[in-house]
PDB file of C-alpha atoms in Angstrom:
ATOM      1  CA  MET U 788      88.350 129.850 173.786  1.00 47.00           C
ATOM      2  CA  SER U 789      84.742 129.451 174.981  1.00 46.00           C
ATOM      3  CA  VAL U 790      83.040 126.084 174.980  1.00 43.00           C
ATOM      4  CA  ASP U 791      80.551 127.263 172.314  1.00 54.00           C
ATOM      5  CA  HIS U 792      83.331 128.556 170.052  1.00 49.00           C
ATOM      6  CA  ALA U 793      85.318 125.329 170.374  1.00 50.00           C
ATOM      7  CA  ALA U 794      82.222 123.281 169.558  1.00 50.00           C
ATOM      8  CA  ARG U 795      81.538 125.344 166.437  1.00 55.00           C
ATOM      9  CA  ALA U 796      85.193 124.945 165.285  1.00 55.00           C
ATOM     10  CA  ASP U 797      84.969 121.204 165.815  1.00 56.00           C
ATOM     11  CA  LEU U 798      81.765 121.047 163.761  1.00 52.00           C
ATOM     12  CA  ARG U 799      83.462 122.955 160.916  1.00 59.00           C
ATOM     13  CA  ARG U 800      86.405 120.515 160.954  1.00 59.00           C
ATOM     14  CA  ARG U 801      84.054 117.571 160.835  1.00 58.00           C
ATOM     15  CA  ALA U 802      82.090 119.095 157.947  1.00 55.00           C
ATOM     16  CA  ARG U 803      85.289 119.669 155.919  1.00 58.00           C
ATOM     17  CA  ALA U 804      86.415 116.077 156.542  1.00 53.00           C
ATOM     18  CA  ALA U 805      83.030 114.732 155.459  1.00 51.00           C
ATOM     19  CA  ALA U 806      83.101 116.851 152.286  1.00 50.00           C
ATOM     20  CA  LEU U 807      86.579 115.583 151.376  1.00 46.00           C
ATOM     21  CA  ALA U 808      85.536 111.994 151.932  1.00 47.00           C
ATOM     22  CA  LEU U 809      82.460 112.463 149.739  1.00 44.00           C
ATOM     23  CA  ALA U 810      84.530 114.081 146.968  1.00 44.00           C
ATOM     24  CA  ALA U 811      87.012 111.205 147.007  1.00 44.00           C
ATOM     25  CA  TRP U 812      84.200 108.668 146.803  1.00 42.00           C
ATOM     26  CA  ALA U 813      82.591 110.519 143.868  1.00 42.00           C
ATOM     27  CA  GLY U 814      85.849 110.693 141.907  1.00 44.00           C
ATOM     28  CA  ALA U 815      86.250 114.422 142.240  1.00 39.00           C
ATOM     29  CA  LEU U 816      89.844 114.277 143.460  1.00 38.00           C
ATOM     30  CA  THR U 817      92.842 114.475 141.133  1.00 39.00           C
ATOM     31  CA  PRO U 818      94.489 111.213 139.863  1.00 43.00           C
ATOM     32  CA  TRP U 819      97.341 111.408 142.395  1.00 41.00           C
ATOM     33  CA  SER U 820      94.833 110.936 145.176  1.00 40.00           C
ATOM     34  CA  GLY U 821      94.656 107.225 144.367  1.00 45.00           C
ATOM     35  CA  ASP U 822      91.163 107.375 142.901  1.00 45.00           C
ATOM     36  CA  VAL U 823      91.176 103.943 141.215  1.00 44.00           C
ATOM     37  CA  ALA U 824      87.773 104.355 139.585  1.00 45.00           C
ATOM     38  CA  HIS U 825      89.148 106.867 137.055  1.00 50.00           C
ATOM     39  CA  ALA U 826      92.443 105.142 136.181  1.00 52.00           C
ATOM     40  CA  ALA U 827      92.952 104.354 132.470  1.00 56.00           C
ATOM     41  CA  PRO U 828      92.282 100.701 131.608  1.00 71.00           C
ATOM     42  CA  ALA U 829      95.364  98.565 131.051  1.00 83.00           C
ATOM     43  CA  CYS U 830      96.438  98.065 127.424  1.00 92.00           C
ATOM     44  CA  ARG U 831      95.671  94.387 126.770  1.00 91.00           C
ATOM     45  CA  ALA U 832      96.039  93.770 122.998  1.00 94.00           C
ATOM     46  CA  GLY U 833      97.827  90.540 122.181  1.00 96.00           C
ATOM     47  CA  THR U 834     100.924  90.014 120.050  1.00 97.00           C
ATOM     48  CA  GLY U 835     100.352  91.122 116.459  1.00 97.00           C
ATOM     49  CA  PRO U 836     101.879  89.750 113.238  1.00 97.00           C
ATOM     50  CA  TYR U 837     104.069  92.863 112.911  1.00 98.00           C
ATOM     51  CA  GLN U 838     105.129  92.977 116.557  1.00 98.00           C
ATOM     52  CA  TRP U 839     108.854  92.706 115.800  1.00 98.00           C
ATOM     53  CA  GLN U 840     108.799  95.537 113.241  1.00 98.00           C
ATOM     54  CA  LEU U 841     106.862  97.892 115.531  1.00 98.00           C
ATOM     55  CA  GLU U 842     109.166  97.107 118.439  1.00 98.00           C
ATOM     56  CA  ALA U 843     112.177  98.035 116.301  1.00 98.00           C
ATOM     57  CA  TYR U 844     110.588 101.255 115.031  1.00 98.00           C
ATOM     58  CA  LEU U 845     109.471 102.353 118.497  1.00 98.00           C
ATOM     59  CA  HIS U 846     112.823 101.430 120.107  1.00 98.00           C
ATOM     60  CA  ARG U 847     111.258  98.751 122.272  1.00 98.00           C
ATOM     61  CA  PRO U 848     113.071  95.533 123.279  1.00 97.00           C
ATOM     62  CA  GLN U 849     112.793  93.252 120.237  1.00 96.00           C
ATOM     63  CA  ASP U 850     111.462  89.921 121.450  1.00 97.00           C
ATOM     64  CA  GLY U 851     108.351  89.639 119.261  1.00 96.00           C
ATOM     65  CA  ARG U 852     106.116  89.361 122.323  1.00 97.00           C
ATOM     66  CA  GLN U 853     103.634  91.959 123.449  1.00 98.00           C
ATOM     67  CA  SER U 854     104.108  93.541 126.861  1.00 97.00           C
ATOM     68  CA  THR U 855     101.998  96.220 128.503  1.00 97.00           C
ATOM     69  CA  ALA U 856     104.698  98.804 127.708  1.00 97.00           C
ATOM     70  CA  ASP U 857     104.836  97.622 124.066  1.00 98.00           C
ATOM     71  CA  CYS U 858     101.062  97.847 123.816  1.00 98.00           C
ATOM     72  CA  GLU U 859     101.005 101.381 125.194  1.00 98.00           C
ATOM     73  CA  ALA U 860     103.807 102.517 122.844  1.00 98.00           C
ATOM     74  CA  ILE U 861     102.036 101.046 119.814  1.00 98.00           C
ATOM     75  CA  ALA U 862      98.710 102.586 120.865  1.00 98.00           C
ATOM     76  CA  ALA U 863     100.375 106.010 121.184  1.00 98.00           C
ATOM     77  CA  PHE U 864     101.795 105.609 117.657  1.00 98.00           C
ATOM     78  CA  GLN U 865      98.348 104.615 116.369  1.00 98.00           C
ATOM     79  CA  ARG U 866      96.780 107.713 117.883  1.00 98.00           C
ATOM     80  CA  LYS U 867      99.474 109.912 116.344  1.00 97.00           C
ATOM     81  CA  GLU U 868      98.973 108.377 112.883  1.00 97.00           C
ATOM     82  CA  ALA U 869      95.144 108.167 113.154  1.00 95.00           C
ATOM     83  CA  VAL U 870      95.117 104.367 112.951  1.00 96.00           C
ATOM     84  CA  GLU U 871      91.856 102.890 114.217  1.00 94.00           C
ATOM     85  CA  PRO U 872      91.326 101.214 116.540  1.00 95.00           C
ATOM     86  CA  ALA U 873      94.216 102.582 118.600  1.00 97.00           C
ATOM     87  CA  ASP U 874      94.332  99.481 120.761  1.00 97.00           C
ATOM     88  CA  GLY U 875      98.056  98.652 120.636  1.00 98.00           C
ATOM     89  CA  TYR U 876      97.703  95.660 118.291  1.00 98.00           C
ATOM     90  CA  ALA U 877     100.514  95.450 115.708  1.00 98.00           C
ATOM     91  CA  GLY U 878      98.344  94.574 112.698  1.00 97.00           C
ATOM     92  CA  LEU U 879      98.736  95.289 108.980  1.00 96.00           C
ATOM     93  CA  ALA U 880      97.229  98.793 109.065  1.00 96.00           C
ATOM     94  CA  THR U 881      99.630  99.810 111.841  1.00 97.00           C
ATOM     95  CA  TYR U 882     102.610  98.292 110.026  1.00 97.00           C
ATOM     96  CA  ARG U 883     101.731 100.079 106.786  1.00 97.00           C
ATOM     97  CA  SER U 884     101.341 103.339 108.681  1.00 97.00           C
ATOM     98  CA  MET U 885     104.786 102.695 110.146  1.00 98.00           C
ATOM     99  CA  LEU U 886     106.216 102.409 106.603  1.00 98.00           C
ATOM    100  CA  VAL U 887     104.664 105.771 105.719  1.00 98.00           C
ATOM    101  CA  ALA U 888     106.108 107.346 108.872  1.00 98.00           C
ATOM    102  CA  GLN U 889     109.562 105.906 108.120  1.00 98.00           C
ATOM    103  CA  ALA U 890     109.461 107.276 104.567  1.00 98.00           C
ATOM    104  CA  ARG U 891     108.011 110.686 105.390  1.00 97.00           C
ATOM    105  CA  LYS U 892     111.296 112.545 105.694  1.00 96.00           C
ATOM    106  CA  ASN U 893     112.702 111.272 102.390  1.00 97.00           C
ATOM    107  CA  PRO U 894     110.693 108.579 100.551  1.00 98.00           C
ATOM    108  CA  ASN U 895     113.341 108.276  97.826  1.00 98.00           C
ATOM    109  CA  ALA U 896     116.329 107.948 100.165  1.00 97.00           C
ATOM    110  CA  ALA U 897     117.397 104.762  98.352  1.00 97.00           C
ATOM    111  CA  GLY U 898     117.229 106.518  94.968  1.00 97.00           C
ATOM    112  CA  THR U 899     115.015 103.799  93.489  1.00 97.00           C
ATOM    113  CA  CYS U 900     112.663 106.254  91.758  1.00 98.00           C
ATOM    114  CA  PRO U 901     114.316 108.259  88.946  1.00 96.00           C
ATOM    115  CA  ALA U 902     114.456 111.976  89.632  1.00 93.00           C
ATOM    116  CA  PRO U 903     114.464 113.823  86.299  1.00 94.00           C
ATOM    117  CA  ALA U 904     113.728 117.531  86.109  1.00 95.00           C
ATOM    118  CA  ARG U 905     110.010 116.895  85.643  1.00 96.00           C
ATOM    119  CA  LYS U 906     107.079 115.586  87.631  1.00 97.00           C
ATOM    120  CA  VAL U 907     107.066 111.836  88.367  1.00 98.00           C
ATOM    121  CA  ALA U 908     104.576 109.752  90.365  1.00 98.00           C
ATOM    122  CA  CYS U 909     106.649 107.083  92.127  1.00 98.00           C
ATOM    123  CA  VAL U 910     104.981 103.749  92.998  1.00 98.00           C
ATOM    124  CA  ASP U 911     107.016 101.546  95.348  1.00 98.00           C
ATOM    125  CA  LEU U 912     105.333  98.137  95.138  1.00 98.00           C
ATOM    126  CA  GLY U 913     107.535  96.580  97.822  1.00 97.00           C
ATOM    127  CA  ARG U 914     106.644  99.120 100.487  1.00 98.00           C
ATOM    128  CA  GLN U 915     103.153  99.770  99.056  1.00 98.00           C
ATOM    129  CA  LEU U 916     103.808 103.513  99.004  1.00 98.00           C
ATOM    130  CA  MET U 917     103.510 106.250  96.413  1.00 98.00           C
ATOM    131  CA  TRP U 918     104.583 109.868  96.210  1.00 98.00           C
ATOM    132  CA  VAL U 919     105.108 112.552  93.568  1.00 98.00           C
ATOM    133  CA  GLN U 920     108.420 114.295  93.089  1.00 98.00           C
ATOM    134  CA  HIS U 921     109.931 116.900  90.790  1.00 97.00           C
ATOM    135  CA  GLY U 922     113.640 116.273  90.774  1.00 96.00           C
ATOM    136  CA  ALA U 923     114.532 115.811  94.435  1.00 94.00           C
ATOM    137  CA  ARG U 924     111.539 117.831  95.693  1.00 97.00           C
ATOM    138  CA  VAL U 925     108.564 115.830  96.991  1.00 98.00           C
ATOM    139  CA  LEU U 926     105.237 117.373  95.953  1.00 98.00           C
ATOM    140  CA  PHE U 927     102.843 114.781  97.368  1.00 98.00           C
ATOM    141  CA  GLY U 928     103.061 111.951  99.903  1.00 97.00           C
ATOM    142  CA  PRO U 929     104.370 109.514 100.723  1.00 98.00           C
ATOM    143  CA  THR U 930     101.091 107.745 101.326  1.00 98.00           C
ATOM    144  CA  ALA U 931      99.928 104.156 101.629  1.00 98.00           C
ATOM    145  CA  VAL U 932      98.502 102.484  98.521  1.00 98.00           C
ATOM    146  CA  ARG U 933      97.081  99.097  97.538  1.00 97.00           C
ATOM    147  CA  THR U 934      98.392  97.717  94.237  1.00 97.00           C
ATOM    148  CA  GLY U 935      97.545  94.693  92.088  1.00 96.00           C
ATOM    149  CA  ARG U 936      97.079  91.216  93.541  1.00 94.00           C
ATOM    150  CA  ALA U 937      98.752  88.023  92.261  1.00 93.00           C
ATOM    151  CA  GLY U 938      97.757  87.467  88.624  1.00 93.00           C
ATOM    152  CA  GLN U 939      96.683  91.111  88.219  1.00 93.00           C
ATOM    153  CA  VAL U 940      99.815  92.933  89.261  1.00 96.00           C
ATOM    154  CA  THR U 941     100.426  96.628  88.705  1.00 98.00           C
ATOM    155  CA  ARG U 942     102.734  96.989  85.702  1.00 98.00           C
ATOM    156  CA  THR U 943     106.253  98.112  86.487  1.00 98.00           C
ATOM    157  CA  GLY U 944     108.438 100.523  84.517  1.00 98.00           C
ATOM    158  CA  TRP U 945     107.720 103.898  82.950  1.00 98.00           C
ATOM    159  CA  HIS U 946     104.181 105.071  82.153  1.00 98.00           C
ATOM    160  CA  LYS U 947     102.436 108.418  81.900  1.00 98.00           C
ATOM    161  CA  VAL U 948      99.058 109.791  82.854  1.00 98.00           C
ATOM    162  CA  TYR U 949      96.954 109.670  79.685  1.00 98.00           C
ATOM    163  CA  TRP U 950      93.380 110.284  80.931  1.00 97.00           C
ATOM    164  CA  LYS U 951      91.669 111.669  84.028  1.00 98.00           C
ATOM    165  CA  HIS U 952      88.028 111.066  85.035  1.00 97.00           C
ATOM    166  CA  LYS U 953      86.870 112.386  88.381  1.00 96.00           C
ATOM    167  CA  ASP U 954      83.677 110.302  88.738  1.00 94.00           C
ATOM    168  CA  HIS U 955      84.736 107.141  86.941  1.00 91.00           C
ATOM    169  CA  VAL U 956      83.044 103.760  87.470  1.00 89.00           C
ATOM    170  CA  SER U 957      84.558 100.483  86.314  1.00 86.00           C
ATOM    171  CA  THR U 958      83.151  98.925  83.139  1.00 82.00           C
ATOM    172  CA  LEU U 959      84.928  95.645  83.980  1.00 78.00           C
ATOM    173  CA  TYR U 960      84.159  95.150  87.675  1.00 75.00           C
ATOM    174  CA  ASP U 961      80.422  95.575  88.308  1.00 75.00           C
ATOM    175  CA  ASN U 962      80.428  99.360  88.046  1.00 77.00           C
ATOM    176  CA  ALA U 963      82.767  99.647  91.021  1.00 86.00           C
ATOM    177  CA  PRO U 964      83.383 103.310  91.903  1.00 92.00           C
ATOM    178  CA  MET U 965      86.818 104.685  90.959  1.00 93.00           C
ATOM    179  CA  PRO U 966      86.693 108.299  92.189  1.00 97.00           C
ATOM    180  CA  TYR U 967      89.434 110.684  91.017  1.00 98.00           C
ATOM    181  CA  ALA U 968      90.742 108.150  88.485  1.00 97.00           C
ATOM    182  CA  GLN U 969      93.986 109.009  86.694  1.00 98.00           C
ATOM    183  CA  PHE U 970      94.864 106.355  84.107  1.00 98.00           C
ATOM    184  CA  PHE U 971      98.478 105.599  83.293  1.00 98.00           C
ATOM    185  CA  SER U 972      98.779 102.101  81.736  1.00 96.00           C
ATOM    186  CA  GLY U 973      96.192 100.184  79.732  1.00 92.00           C
ATOM    187  CA  GLY U 974      93.299 100.668  82.141  1.00 92.00           C
ATOM    188  CA  GLN U 975      95.378 100.791  85.305  1.00 97.00           C
ATOM    189  CA  ALA U 976      94.881 103.994  87.244  1.00 98.00           C
ATOM    190  CA  PHE U 977      95.406 105.846  90.480  1.00 98.00           C
ATOM    191  CA  HIS U 978      92.008 106.171  92.127  1.00 98.00           C
ATOM    192  CA  GLY U 979      90.237 106.401  95.439  1.00 97.00           C
ATOM    193  CA  HIS U 980      89.078 103.214  97.158  1.00 95.00           C
ATOM    194  CA  PRO U 981      86.020 103.679  99.399  1.00 90.00           C
ATOM    195  CA  GLY U 982      86.916 100.721 101.634  1.00 86.00           C
ATOM    196  CA  SER U 983      90.041  99.783 103.557  1.00 91.00           C
ATOM    197  CA  LEU U 984      93.379  99.666 101.761  1.00 93.00           C
ATOM    198  CA  PHE U 985      94.415  96.820 104.038  1.00 90.00           C
ATOM    199  CA  ASP U 986      91.690  94.267 103.266  1.00 79.00           C
ATOM    200  CA  GLY U 987      91.145  91.983 100.308  1.00 70.00           C
ATOM    201  CA  GLY U 988      94.741  91.263  99.330  1.00 85.00           C
ATOM    202  CA  GLY U 989      95.100  93.726  96.470  1.00 92.00           C
ATOM    203  CA  SER U 990      93.492  95.520  93.561  1.00 94.00           C
ATOM    204  CA  ALA U 991      92.915  94.316  89.994  1.00 92.00           C
ATOM    205  CA  GLY U 992      96.022  96.237  88.941  1.00 95.00           C
ATOM    206  CA  CYS U 993      95.112  99.795  89.816  1.00 97.00           C
ATOM    207  CA  VAL U 994      96.902 101.810  92.476  1.00 98.00           C
ATOM    208  CA  ASN U 995      94.293 102.370  95.179  1.00 98.00           C
ATOM    209  CA  LEU U 996      94.486 105.311  97.574  1.00 98.00           C
ATOM    210  CA  THR U 997      92.090 106.506 100.239  1.00 97.00           C
ATOM    211  CA  VAL U 998      89.468 108.747  98.679  1.00 97.00           C
ATOM    212  CA  ALA U 999      90.935 111.754 100.519  1.00 97.00           C
ATOM    213  CA  ASP U1000      94.441 111.040  99.175  1.00 98.00           C
ATOM    214  CA  ALA U1001      93.099 110.435  95.648  1.00 98.00           C
ATOM    215  CA  ARG U1002      91.350 113.815  95.805  1.00 98.00           C
ATOM    216  CA  ARG U1003      94.601 115.531  96.763  1.00 98.00           C
ATOM    217  CA  LEU U1004      96.549 113.649  94.095  1.00 98.00           C
ATOM    218  CA  TRP U1005      94.016 114.747  91.478  1.00 98.00           C
ATOM    219  CA  SER U1006      95.201 118.340  91.768  1.00 97.00           C
ATOM    220  CA  VAL U1007      98.901 117.359  91.699  1.00 98.00           C
ATOM    221  CA  LEU U1008      99.109 115.249  88.521  1.00 98.00           C
ATOM    222  CA  ALA U1009      98.234 116.297  84.981  1.00 98.00           C
ATOM    223  CA  VAL U1010      97.885 114.432  81.690  1.00 98.00           C
ATOM    224  CA  GLY U1011     101.391 113.750  80.404  1.00 98.00           C
ATOM    225  CA  ASP U1012     103.059 113.476  83.819  1.00 98.00           C
ATOM    226  CA  GLY U1013     105.348 110.489  84.280  1.00 98.00           C
ATOM    227  CA  VAL U1014     104.619 107.423  86.409  1.00 98.00           C
ATOM    228  CA  TYR U1015     107.332 104.998  87.491  1.00 98.00           C
ATOM    229  CA  ALA U1016     106.542 101.726  89.294  1.00 98.00           C
ATOM    230  CA  TRP U1017     109.072  99.186  90.558  1.00 98.00           C
ATOM    231  CA  GLY U1018     109.508  96.273  92.924  1.00 97.00           C
ATOM    232  CA  ARG U1019     107.064  93.568  93.894  1.00 96.00           C
ATOM    233  CA  LYS U1020     104.010  93.654  96.108  1.00 95.00           C
ATOM    234  CA  PRO U1021     104.447  91.313  99.088  1.00 91.00           C
ATOM    235  CA  GLY U1022     102.544  88.103  98.479  1.00 85.00           C
ATOM    236  CA  THR U1023     102.513  88.278  94.661  1.00 84.00           C
TER     237      THR U1023
END
């Protein structure tokens, strides 16, 4: 090899080494290269009030104390169930989403909602869930709801849908919006709630759903369909 050729080869090697070093510094290398600048931030949410329940559901060690692995498992569940923020904190919204996920395969596994050969809207006050079934077939849900607070509880037992009003506003509570209202017991109704279902403690007796769920329920129930509510809302 001539001296000139060797010098040119050495220059090419040096140029490649410099380019690789620059790429690593700029974060252009893949994660396995040890590029710390692009590593995901550690999950740092503290212990939530429903830590124990989420640990059990996610098959984590049940000690009621948040670890980094617990936080990451809870955050992954939150992302899957569209719980925001998906920060790994085991709060009420995450716990209620867990109850929906547990019930999704068969919300009436315990047989607590009667299953006649007709359409029934089932309202489980204890789990704060509702669904619609026809016999053993689930037509809607389960989905999270917010029922009546202490002193204004949702009435239990058998009812039926007696009136529907898509753009209803409350005549008792400062013209509060009640979109997709379906009344079933003396002014109590299924309807959409524009805010969070997990704030404020409870409704004035109605069964609140997200507006999106109330819109879907509107097309499932008809006047005359049965409604069955049972149990007790936690805290009432």
